[in-house]
XYZ file of C-alpha atoms in Angstrom:
638
model
C 166.696 63.548 -9.245
C 165.644 61.834 -6.039
C 167.187 58.428 -5.418
C 163.722 57.251 -4.377
C 162.074 57.892 -7.731
C 162.521 57.298 -11.439
C 159.144 57.451 -13.140
C 158.936 56.546 -16.812
C 156.204 59.147 -17.092
C 158.428 62.181 -16.464
C 162.094 61.110 -16.548
C 164.009 61.090 -19.848
C 164.687 57.452 -20.633
C 163.282 56.710 -24.104
C 165.729 57.066 -27.073
C 164.020 58.664 -30.080
C 164.864 60.562 -33.238
C 162.896 63.279 -34.985
C 162.207 63.676 -38.691
C 165.465 65.601 -39.107
C 167.422 62.615 -37.802
C 168.399 64.189 -34.485
C 168.706 61.673 -31.625
C 167.724 62.454 -28.033
C 165.875 60.982 -25.047
C 162.360 61.860 -23.927
C 159.958 60.913 -21.164
C 157.003 58.621 -21.715
C 154.583 61.551 -21.637
C 156.590 63.511 -24.225
C 156.814 60.463 -26.473
C 153.035 60.138 -26.507
C 152.362 63.867 -26.902
C 154.733 64.070 -29.905
C 154.086 60.576 -31.307
C 153.382 61.951 -34.776
C 156.878 63.380 -35.262
C 159.073 60.988 -33.264
C 160.457 57.553 -34.121
C 161.982 55.025 -31.775
C 165.778 55.058 -31.882
C 166.158 51.793 -29.974
C 168.393 49.514 -32.021
C 168.249 46.324 -29.950
C 165.190 44.389 -31.193
C 164.283 43.092 -27.741
C 164.312 46.565 -26.246
C 162.420 47.929 -29.256
C 159.652 45.365 -28.732
C 159.608 45.931 -24.974
C 159.206 49.711 -25.304
C 156.317 49.403 -27.763
C 154.564 46.826 -25.566
C 154.853 49.189 -22.578
C 153.404 52.135 -24.510
C 150.602 49.938 -25.878
C 149.731 48.960 -22.290
C 149.501 52.660 -21.446
C 147.117 53.217 -24.365
C 144.847 50.385 -23.195
C 144.928 51.675 -19.609
C 143.995 55.203 -20.667
C 141.016 53.985 -22.662
C 142.575 55.088 -25.956
C 142.288 51.651 -27.579
C 139.748 51.203 -30.408
C 136.382 49.743 -29.433
C 135.784 47.713 -32.592
C 137.483 46.396 -35.702
C 135.757 49.139 -37.733
C 137.153 51.880 -35.502
C 140.565 50.208 -35.633
C 140.454 50.175 -39.449
C 139.484 53.849 -39.609
C 142.355 54.793 -37.271
C 144.862 52.849 -39.339
C 143.544 54.478 -42.517
C 144.127 57.894 -40.947
C 140.543 59.092 -40.978
C 140.238 58.953 -37.178
C 143.083 60.199 -34.977
C 144.145 58.650 -31.682
C 143.812 60.949 -28.684
C 147.516 60.999 -27.783
C 147.011 63.834 -25.263
C 144.551 61.673 -23.341
C 147.099 58.868 -23.094
C 149.846 61.281 -22.008
C 147.590 62.798 -19.344
C 146.745 59.353 -17.989
C 150.419 58.422 -17.808
C 151.234 61.659 -15.992
C 148.434 61.040 -13.485
C 149.753 57.508 -12.828
C 153.447 58.385 -12.616
C 153.828 56.396 -9.379
C 152.591 53.223 -11.094
C 155.435 53.337 -13.609
C 158.219 54.310 -11.201
C 161.061 51.756 -11.313
C 162.477 52.922 -7.954
C 159.229 53.383 -6.030
C 159.887 52.073 -2.487
C 156.495 50.347 -2.137
C 155.311 49.416 -5.635
C 158.178 49.602 -8.160
C 157.258 48.995 -11.799
C 157.066 45.268 -12.643
C 159.002 44.441 -9.450
C 158.412 42.858 -6.055
C 159.025 45.347 -3.268
C 158.888 42.478 -0.733
C 162.428 41.588 -1.838
C 163.591 44.692 0.038
C 163.021 42.762 3.261
C 164.945 39.621 2.262
C 167.887 38.937 4.532
C 171.053 39.335 2.421
C 172.387 36.109 3.956
C 169.447 34.208 2.521
C 169.704 36.084 -0.751
C 173.266 35.017 -1.464
C 172.501 31.627 -3.056
C 170.021 33.224 -5.432
C 171.418 33.995 -8.853
C 170.690 37.523 -9.867
C 171.072 39.545 -13.028
C 173.504 42.408 -12.940
C 172.177 45.106 -15.223
C 175.608 46.628 -15.595
C 177.112 43.489 -17.053
C 174.150 43.052 -19.347
C 174.560 46.585 -20.599
C 178.317 46.305 -21.026
C 178.240 42.976 -22.843
C 175.132 43.611 -24.913
C 173.463 40.397 -23.749
C 169.681 40.497 -23.274
C 168.264 39.644 -19.882
C 166.934 36.222 -20.792
C 169.238 33.973 -18.805
C 171.590 33.999 -15.854
C 174.666 36.095 -16.417
C 176.739 34.012 -14.010
C 178.930 36.170 -11.856
C 179.313 39.061 -14.263
C 178.932 41.300 -11.224
C 182.674 41.560 -10.549
C 183.887 45.149 -10.313
C 181.322 46.636 -12.661
C 179.911 50.136 -12.240
C 176.257 50.840 -11.542
C 173.812 51.687 -14.304
C 171.930 54.891 -14.773
C 168.213 54.360 -14.030
C 167.272 55.128 -17.652
C 169.332 52.206 -18.944
C 168.162 49.950 -16.125
C 164.554 50.767 -17.006
C 165.055 49.602 -20.602
C 166.596 46.340 -19.394
C 163.804 45.858 -16.888
C 161.192 46.211 -19.636
C 163.181 43.752 -21.758
C 163.216 40.976 -19.169
C 159.489 41.576 -18.744
C 158.761 40.567 -22.339
C 159.992 36.967 -22.507
C 161.916 36.075 -19.353
C 163.064 32.526 -20.084
C 165.242 30.841 -17.462
C 165.889 27.549 -15.709
C 165.497 26.351 -12.145
C 167.121 28.564 -9.563
C 168.798 27.485 -6.347
C 166.742 29.442 -3.907
C 164.613 28.792 -0.875
C 160.854 28.637 -1.358
C 160.557 29.489 2.344
C 162.242 32.822 1.675
C 160.925 33.668 -1.778
C 157.513 31.978 -1.816
C 155.979 28.914 -3.521
C 157.129 28.209 -7.040
C 160.030 30.639 -6.808
C 162.502 28.039 -8.060
C 160.364 27.024 -11.022
C 160.825 28.649 -14.403
C 159.051 28.801 -17.726
C 158.232 31.307 -20.385
C 155.179 33.515 -20.289
C 152.696 32.150 -22.821
C 151.057 35.554 -23.151
C 154.290 36.945 -24.575
C 154.755 34.676 -27.581
C 157.876 33.980 -29.567
C 157.257 36.450 -32.413
C 156.419 40.115 -31.901
C 155.069 42.026 -34.922
C 156.076 45.685 -34.872
C 154.903 48.131 -37.571
C 157.454 50.609 -38.901
C 157.110 54.381 -39.044
C 156.602 57.068 -36.443
C 155.516 56.229 -32.926
C 152.002 57.236 -33.933
C 152.028 54.802 -36.875
C 153.518 51.936 -34.884
C 151.237 52.351 -31.864
C 148.097 52.843 -33.968
C 148.642 49.577 -35.846
C 149.773 47.787 -32.681
C 146.784 48.733 -30.480
C 143.995 46.419 -31.617
C 140.428 46.143 -30.283
C 140.089 43.683 -27.398
C 136.863 42.039 -26.238
C 138.229 41.902 -22.683
C 140.534 44.773 -21.814
C 141.804 43.189 -18.609
C 143.439 44.902 -15.667
C 146.942 46.302 -15.558
C 149.245 44.976 -12.853
C 152.064 47.499 -12.894
C 153.715 45.997 -9.837
C 154.215 42.419 -8.697
C 151.478 40.350 -7.125
C 151.750 36.719 -6.067
C 150.610 34.228 -8.699
C 150.107 31.252 -6.370
C 151.226 27.643 -6.588
C 150.840 25.173 -9.477
C 147.141 24.598 -8.732
C 146.407 28.273 -8.119
C 147.432 29.780 -11.403
C 146.018 33.101 -12.464
C 145.250 33.481 -16.148
C 145.377 36.832 -17.953
C 141.850 38.194 -18.123
C 142.368 40.454 -21.120
C 144.831 42.035 -23.526
C 145.985 44.647 -21.015
C 146.549 42.025 -18.320
C 148.595 39.995 -20.794
C 150.717 43.005 -21.718
C 151.598 43.561 -18.051
C 152.030 39.869 -17.196
C 155.034 39.621 -14.857
C 157.072 36.483 -15.578
C 159.562 37.002 -12.750
C 160.105 38.484 -9.362
C 162.787 41.093 -9.642
C 163.963 44.117 -7.700
C 166.402 46.797 -8.820
C 168.678 47.647 -5.910
C 169.902 51.237 -6.049
C 173.064 52.658 -4.584
C 173.544 55.902 -2.677
C 173.963 57.923 -5.873
C 170.588 56.962 -7.275
C 171.924 54.465 -9.782
C 171.096 50.769 -10.055
C 173.882 48.629 -8.694
C 172.376 45.148 -8.425
C 169.254 43.144 -9.082
C 167.543 40.581 -6.883
C 166.220 38.040 -9.324
C 163.955 35.039 -8.662
C 161.065 33.260 -10.371
C 157.699 33.303 -8.701
C 154.962 31.924 -10.942
C 154.091 29.366 -13.590
C 153.270 29.298 -17.252
C 149.855 30.479 -18.384
C 147.824 28.356 -20.780
C 148.636 28.510 -24.488
C 145.528 28.629 -26.639
C 144.155 30.667 -29.532
C 141.759 33.434 -28.661
C 143.077 33.781 -25.109
C 144.174 37.094 -23.671
C 147.449 38.121 -25.214
C 146.648 36.213 -28.402
C 147.794 39.105 -30.571
C 151.342 38.011 -29.736
C 150.553 34.312 -30.084
C 150.280 32.933 -33.601
C 147.834 30.115 -34.303
C 146.196 28.948 -37.497
C 142.418 29.008 -37.665
C 142.576 25.282 -36.849
C 144.347 26.002 -33.561
C 147.852 24.952 -34.632
C 150.554 27.010 -32.951
C 153.033 28.819 -35.195
C 156.322 29.200 -33.285
C 159.437 30.930 -34.584
C 161.742 27.922 -34.445
C 162.101 27.983 -38.239
C 163.432 31.544 -38.132
C 167.133 30.804 -38.187
C 168.836 33.769 -39.859
C 168.086 37.508 -39.797
C 167.609 37.488 -43.594
C 165.099 34.636 -43.586
C 161.816 36.066 -44.837
C 160.259 32.737 -45.805
C 158.908 31.455 -42.435
C 157.935 34.976 -41.318
C 155.837 35.632 -44.419
C 154.376 32.127 -44.189
C 153.285 32.791 -40.601
C 151.908 36.215 -41.519
C 149.443 34.635 -43.930
C 148.693 31.618 -41.711
C 148.087 33.507 -38.452
C 144.501 32.977 -37.357
C 141.752 35.096 -35.832
C 142.752 37.267 -32.886
C 146.395 37.707 -33.912
C 147.877 41.030 -34.971
C 148.558 39.821 -38.564
C 144.911 38.772 -38.896
C 143.715 42.145 -37.563
C 145.924 44.022 -40.025
C 144.856 41.816 -42.936
C 141.246 42.703 -42.090
C 142.149 46.420 -42.243
C 143.701 45.857 -45.660
C 140.485 44.291 -46.946
C 138.332 47.074 -45.470
C 140.356 50.156 -46.349
C 143.193 49.150 -48.653
C 145.726 50.495 -46.142
C 148.627 48.474 -44.732
C 151.869 49.176 -42.865
C 154.776 50.083 -45.123
C 156.788 47.299 -43.481
C 156.844 45.169 -40.344
C 159.745 44.620 -37.999
C 159.469 41.081 -36.656
C 161.357 40.173 -33.484
C 161.653 36.434 -33.027
C 163.325 34.531 -30.239
C 163.770 30.790 -29.941
C 164.241 29.536 -26.394
C 164.363 26.454 -24.292
C 163.453 26.343 -20.608
C 166.843 27.712 -19.553
C 168.045 30.342 -22.000
C 167.495 31.851 -25.385
C 168.843 29.934 -28.378
C 168.848 32.683 -30.958
C 167.403 36.122 -31.551
C 166.273 37.315 -34.976
C 165.232 40.753 -36.193
C 163.607 40.513 -39.644
C 162.164 43.351 -41.712
C 159.275 42.277 -43.939
C 158.641 44.541 -46.967
C 155.154 45.943 -47.330
C 154.473 44.201 -50.638
C 154.794 40.781 -48.988
C 152.208 41.873 -46.403
C 149.655 42.956 -48.994
C 150.082 40.630 -51.993
C 148.173 37.416 -51.307
C 150.302 35.623 -53.894
C 153.109 35.828 -51.333
C 151.137 33.360 -49.188
C 151.371 30.593 -51.772
C 154.996 31.367 -52.576
C 156.033 31.257 -48.912
C 154.027 28.079 -48.344
C 155.807 26.373 -51.263
C 159.255 27.307 -49.985
C 158.397 26.334 -46.400
C 157.027 22.913 -47.368
C 160.059 22.386 -49.576
C 162.376 22.805 -46.612
C 160.572 20.121 -44.668
C 160.364 17.761 -47.600
C 163.935 18.043 -48.827
C 165.602 17.864 -45.465
C 163.162 16.255 -43.050
C 163.519 19.114 -40.568
C 164.062 22.859 -40.385
C 167.380 23.760 -41.944
C 169.511 26.845 -41.864
C 168.362 28.551 -45.058
C 170.485 30.583 -47.410
C 169.346 33.804 -49.022
C 167.933 32.163 -52.151
C 164.572 31.668 -50.458
C 164.372 35.381 -49.635
C 165.525 36.294 -53.146
C 162.819 34.149 -54.672
C 160.165 35.490 -52.331
C 160.976 39.090 -53.225
C 161.146 38.391 -56.980
C 157.933 39.642 -58.696
C 158.369 36.982 -61.377
C 158.263 34.257 -58.731
C 155.231 35.773 -56.996
C 153.245 36.018 -60.234
C 154.241 32.579 -61.550
C 152.024 29.498 -61.539
C 153.024 26.265 -59.794
C 155.063 24.878 -62.709
C 156.877 28.149 -63.328
C 157.676 28.523 -59.596
C 159.137 25.015 -59.671
C 161.356 25.959 -62.601
C 162.534 29.162 -60.939
C 163.241 27.303 -57.689
C 165.242 24.682 -59.557
C 167.249 27.410 -61.293
C 167.918 29.077 -57.936
C 169.174 25.770 -56.582
C 171.536 25.242 -59.495
C 172.967 28.720 -58.836
C 173.928 27.707 -55.300
C 176.948 25.431 -54.955
C 176.050 22.066 -53.367
C 177.428 21.395 -49.933
C 180.611 19.280 -49.622
C 179.826 15.674 -50.394
C 176.377 16.395 -51.857
C 175.480 15.093 -55.292
C 174.165 17.220 -58.111
C 170.391 17.290 -58.500
C 168.855 16.119 -61.740
C 166.679 18.941 -63.045
C 163.887 16.631 -64.235
C 163.784 14.847 -60.860
C 163.746 18.152 -59.002
C 160.924 19.517 -61.154
C 158.891 16.390 -60.469
C 159.519 16.829 -56.777
C 158.665 20.526 -56.739
C 155.378 20.018 -58.567
C 154.295 17.299 -56.159
C 154.566 14.439 -58.644
C 157.442 12.766 -56.838
C 156.047 11.225 -53.668
C 159.197 9.755 -52.158
C 162.333 11.745 -51.675
C 165.105 10.408 -53.875
C 168.673 10.379 -52.556
C 169.760 12.878 -55.212
C 167.318 15.568 -54.049
C 169.319 17.731 -51.665
C 168.232 20.735 -49.710
C 167.741 23.892 -51.729
C 169.162 25.885 -48.848
C 172.904 25.421 -48.514
C 173.946 28.251 -46.255
C 177.494 27.094 -45.700
C 178.329 27.820 -49.324
C 176.172 30.885 -49.978
C 177.910 34.264 -50.183
C 176.936 36.440 -47.262
C 175.517 39.950 -47.784
C 178.174 42.519 -48.480
C 177.232 44.612 -45.441
C 178.378 41.827 -43.087
C 181.954 41.889 -41.814
C 184.118 38.885 -42.703
C 183.793 37.756 -39.086
C 179.996 37.898 -39.290
C 180.090 36.034 -42.601
C 182.155 33.286 -41.016
C 179.930 33.043 -37.938
C 176.841 32.663 -40.118
C 178.628 30.016 -42.168
C 179.675 28.045 -39.083
C 176.078 28.013 -37.812
C 175.034 26.750 -41.248
C 177.562 23.938 -41.174
C 176.364 22.906 -37.730
C 172.731 22.746 -38.864
C 173.383 21.258 -42.301
C 173.266 17.718 -43.625
C 177.012 17.177 -43.346
C 177.459 19.209 -40.165
C 178.681 16.417 -37.909
C 181.437 15.339 -40.293
C 182.582 18.878 -40.990
C 182.626 19.770 -37.290
C 184.825 16.734 -36.694
C 187.201 17.929 -39.385
C 187.223 21.408 -37.877
C 188.141 19.988 -34.469
C 191.220 18.398 -36.047
C 192.525 21.893 -36.683
C 192.869 22.342 -32.918
C 195.825 19.939 -33.125
C 197.118 20.823 -36.601
C 195.631 24.073 -37.970
C 198.080 24.226 -40.879
C 196.886 20.958 -42.458
C 194.057 21.365 -45.035
C 191.111 19.009 -44.642
C 187.610 18.459 -45.955
C 186.250 21.498 -44.130
C 188.794 23.958 -45.576
C 186.743 24.981 -48.597
C 183.455 25.141 -46.689
C 184.944 27.420 -44.014
C 187.138 29.782 -46.033
C 185.310 30.138 -49.350
C 184.693 33.760 -50.334
C 186.515 35.302 -47.359
C 189.326 37.827 -47.926
C 192.738 36.182 -48.136
C 193.854 37.903 -44.947
C 191.085 36.165 -43.016
C 191.898 32.573 -43.982
C 194.154 31.795 -40.997
C 191.807 33.544 -38.564
C 188.838 31.653 -40.017
C 190.552 28.301 -39.518
C 191.489 29.154 -35.921
C 187.944 30.308 -35.138
C 186.427 27.237 -36.803
C 188.590 24.963 -34.649
C 187.477 26.781 -31.503
C 183.815 26.792 -32.633
C 183.870 23.026 -33.198
C 185.523 22.459 -29.824
C 182.845 24.524 -28.100
C 180.048 22.793 -30.046
C 181.229 19.394 -28.798
C 180.602 20.447 -25.190
C 177.709 22.951 -25.286
C 174.607 23.186 -27.475
C 174.278 26.989 -27.487
C 176.339 28.235 -30.416
C 175.266 31.912 -30.388
C 177.054 34.509 -28.272
C 177.359 38.288 -28.324
C 180.082 38.853 -25.748
C 183.696 39.248 -26.952
C 185.933 36.580 -25.410
C 188.102 38.962 -23.319
C 184.972 40.492 -21.778
C 183.481 37.049 -21.181
C 186.674 36.055 -19.340
C 185.707 38.506 -16.586
C 183.100 35.877 -15.649
C 185.656 33.049 -15.425
C 186.614 31.964 -11.932
C 185.074 30.807 -8.698
C 183.400 32.178 -5.597
C 186.687 33.699 -4.391
C 187.583 35.619 -7.505
C 186.574 36.285 -11.066
C 188.358 37.591 -14.136
C 191.408 39.674 -13.120
C 191.002 38.449 -9.515
C 191.152 34.795 -10.610
C 194.804 33.751 -10.892
C 194.565 31.062 -13.625
C 192.350 33.265 -15.800
C 194.633 36.267 -15.471
C 197.667 34.106 -16.278
C 196.042 32.963 -19.516
C 195.143 36.537 -20.439
C 198.731 37.665 -19.829
C 199.912 34.865 -22.114
C 197.518 36.015 -24.862
C 198.630 39.629 -24.540
C 202.301 38.633 -24.765
C 201.817 36.519 -27.908
C 202.326 38.332 -31.196
C 201.729 35.426 -33.635
C 198.044 34.412 -33.895
C 198.908 30.801 -34.716
C 200.510 30.444 -31.264
C 197.271 31.505 -29.537
C 195.378 28.303 -30.315
C 196.307 26.185 -27.241
C 195.370 28.949 -24.803
C 192.226 29.893 -26.695
C 191.186 26.230 -26.797
C 191.437 26.003 -23.013
C 189.392 29.190 -22.609
C 186.681 28.049 -25.020
C 186.419 24.690 -23.266
C 186.058 26.471 -19.924
C 183.335 28.704 -21.373
C 181.442 25.711 -22.786
C 181.688 23.804 -19.495
C 180.131 26.814 -17.729
C 177.410 27.342 -20.377
C 178.960 30.492 -21.855
C 179.458 31.295 -25.533
C 181.766 34.002 -26.922
C 181.088 36.082 -30.024
C 182.657 34.137 -32.888
C 182.452 37.053 -35.315
C 184.340 39.359 -32.924
C 186.952 36.648 -32.339
C 187.509 36.193 -36.090
C 187.903 39.902 -36.718
C 190.347 40.241 -33.816
C 192.464 37.247 -34.840
C 192.711 38.578 -38.392
C 194.241 41.806 -37.026
C 196.192 40.566 -34.025
C 198.281 43.696 -33.540
C 199.158 45.936 -30.621
C 195.884 47.874 -30.885
C 193.858 44.663 -30.715
C 195.802 43.468 -27.699
C 195.283 46.855 -26.002
C 191.550 46.482 -26.540
C 191.554 42.933 -25.153
C 193.404 44.138 -22.064
C 190.917 46.961 -21.590
C 187.923 44.633 -21.935
C 189.400 42.222 -19.419
C 190.869 44.564 -16.815
C 188.361 47.430 -16.859
C 184.609 47.715 -16.487
C 184.110 50.326 -19.185
C 181.129 49.783 -21.517
C 182.037 48.210 -24.840
C 181.107 51.325 -26.792
C 183.781 53.288 -24.927
C 186.347 50.528 -25.325
C 186.230 51.064 -29.086
C 188.246 54.236 -28.485
C 191.061 52.295 -26.798
C 193.991 51.022 -28.804
C 195.410 53.303 -31.482
C 198.701 51.595 -32.317
C 198.814 49.862 -35.684
């Protein structure tokens, strides 16, 4: 392979599996040619969405998109086949346009950054693809010095990460020179054409792409490489669906090393937010009601939360993908077997949480699900005054045929019964059944003090497939978002000084966990509350020892930073978990002060089994740059 080329048309970069379950990688052309027998094997929801959006853009560019809603319906019903060979031939003929290492027009990148003086480039924060790949963190925010002593990435992995940052690309202001990088380069905002929910049909690549490629009045023009967007008063709007699918939110350049791998990324901003309005280009990924009200994903708080997703499916107005698919259902009776919904909540600086929800096909086709989801959604607002962290009872109700077929009064009774089955949160009063029924049926106008939220996540048993650490992390997020969150967080912070003393939060934190996890849960809860006091972002995917590689200053990070290495040596020399709390508290406070968040589930699981093997793995994560998947093989002592 030439170090000057890595075209997604011909290189093997796309993870797939066949109908026999065999996993392998294929080129973009092969994926399209064999779309009927291959399925995407990309597990990360952001990458999954990014790959499908790229292939959909290829279909539009090749002219393989349907010309009308009628043609779209016939394709989805299977009576008209998509010309996959035509799309593959187009991609092969335009291999240079989708080459991530092309010296003059690299895919979705700004080749002008090749000419930037490295001296001027130093103040610019950049994303290191290696650290993102090793830590599992999506490229939606600055990774803050995670470039220390990490190996380069293979171009195939770098290409997936490049496509991922292309989808949403949320970030804050960057310290860079507009004179060097162009007007608006230090301004950041999300791309309106990308939306906050991406609807992805299940099935083979052929099924997913057929449902995903909808007719567009204005096809637009693909911009496979970067072009200047102008200043605040010179904004360019997407002219069609294809333009929106290739809308570059950032200026980025993959910098390759001598071996043809990607070693570093120049990363700056470069343009402003497009307008947000229904019916605009890219509206298939933007959800509005028919009255023009935007439907964001901020209510989507847990991966199991079907309620707001189903509610938005039935509310989404004309031009959106849900509306297009609903029209197919009315015309032909066909519908996707299920939808994978990727939702991301962000602010202007970083992502807040990522959710990957699978919606069963029956909730997409049964119109009674619309009323059921609307009832549960309105109930959340009414009983709590804001979005709350829901438990699984809402999803259980929504998937219960009895609830779907019930009338308003019967749904109220079933909802009340579901509430009584969930233990009230600490300090909450019991709900009178008659009062609750009045409230649920709309006959109680004012909220009475005794009517508590029906969704008490902190006390709801987690699904059995979650590890105890994941159960605890979900519970801690629920406590933080719940009615009594502030008081319970304060109690949890007291454990930082005296973890052995029970307090009001003990039952809320440890209920239902295995007995061997109680001490680890209390330690993690104390650290979580300490972090929450200093930093608003509670979600993190990076294990603490790996995150510590980013601790330090401009003269050294991780193992090269003396104070950080000293604290790691202290952790590795400590055999009793209870003695780890002072050091861990200092590390968590440092992380919060520098806008970093560790994985609380990984920390819980490690503290519950603080043995020699765990300490070996922590040492490996801190002192080496091996990917996390390989580190799982390190540490065999019991």
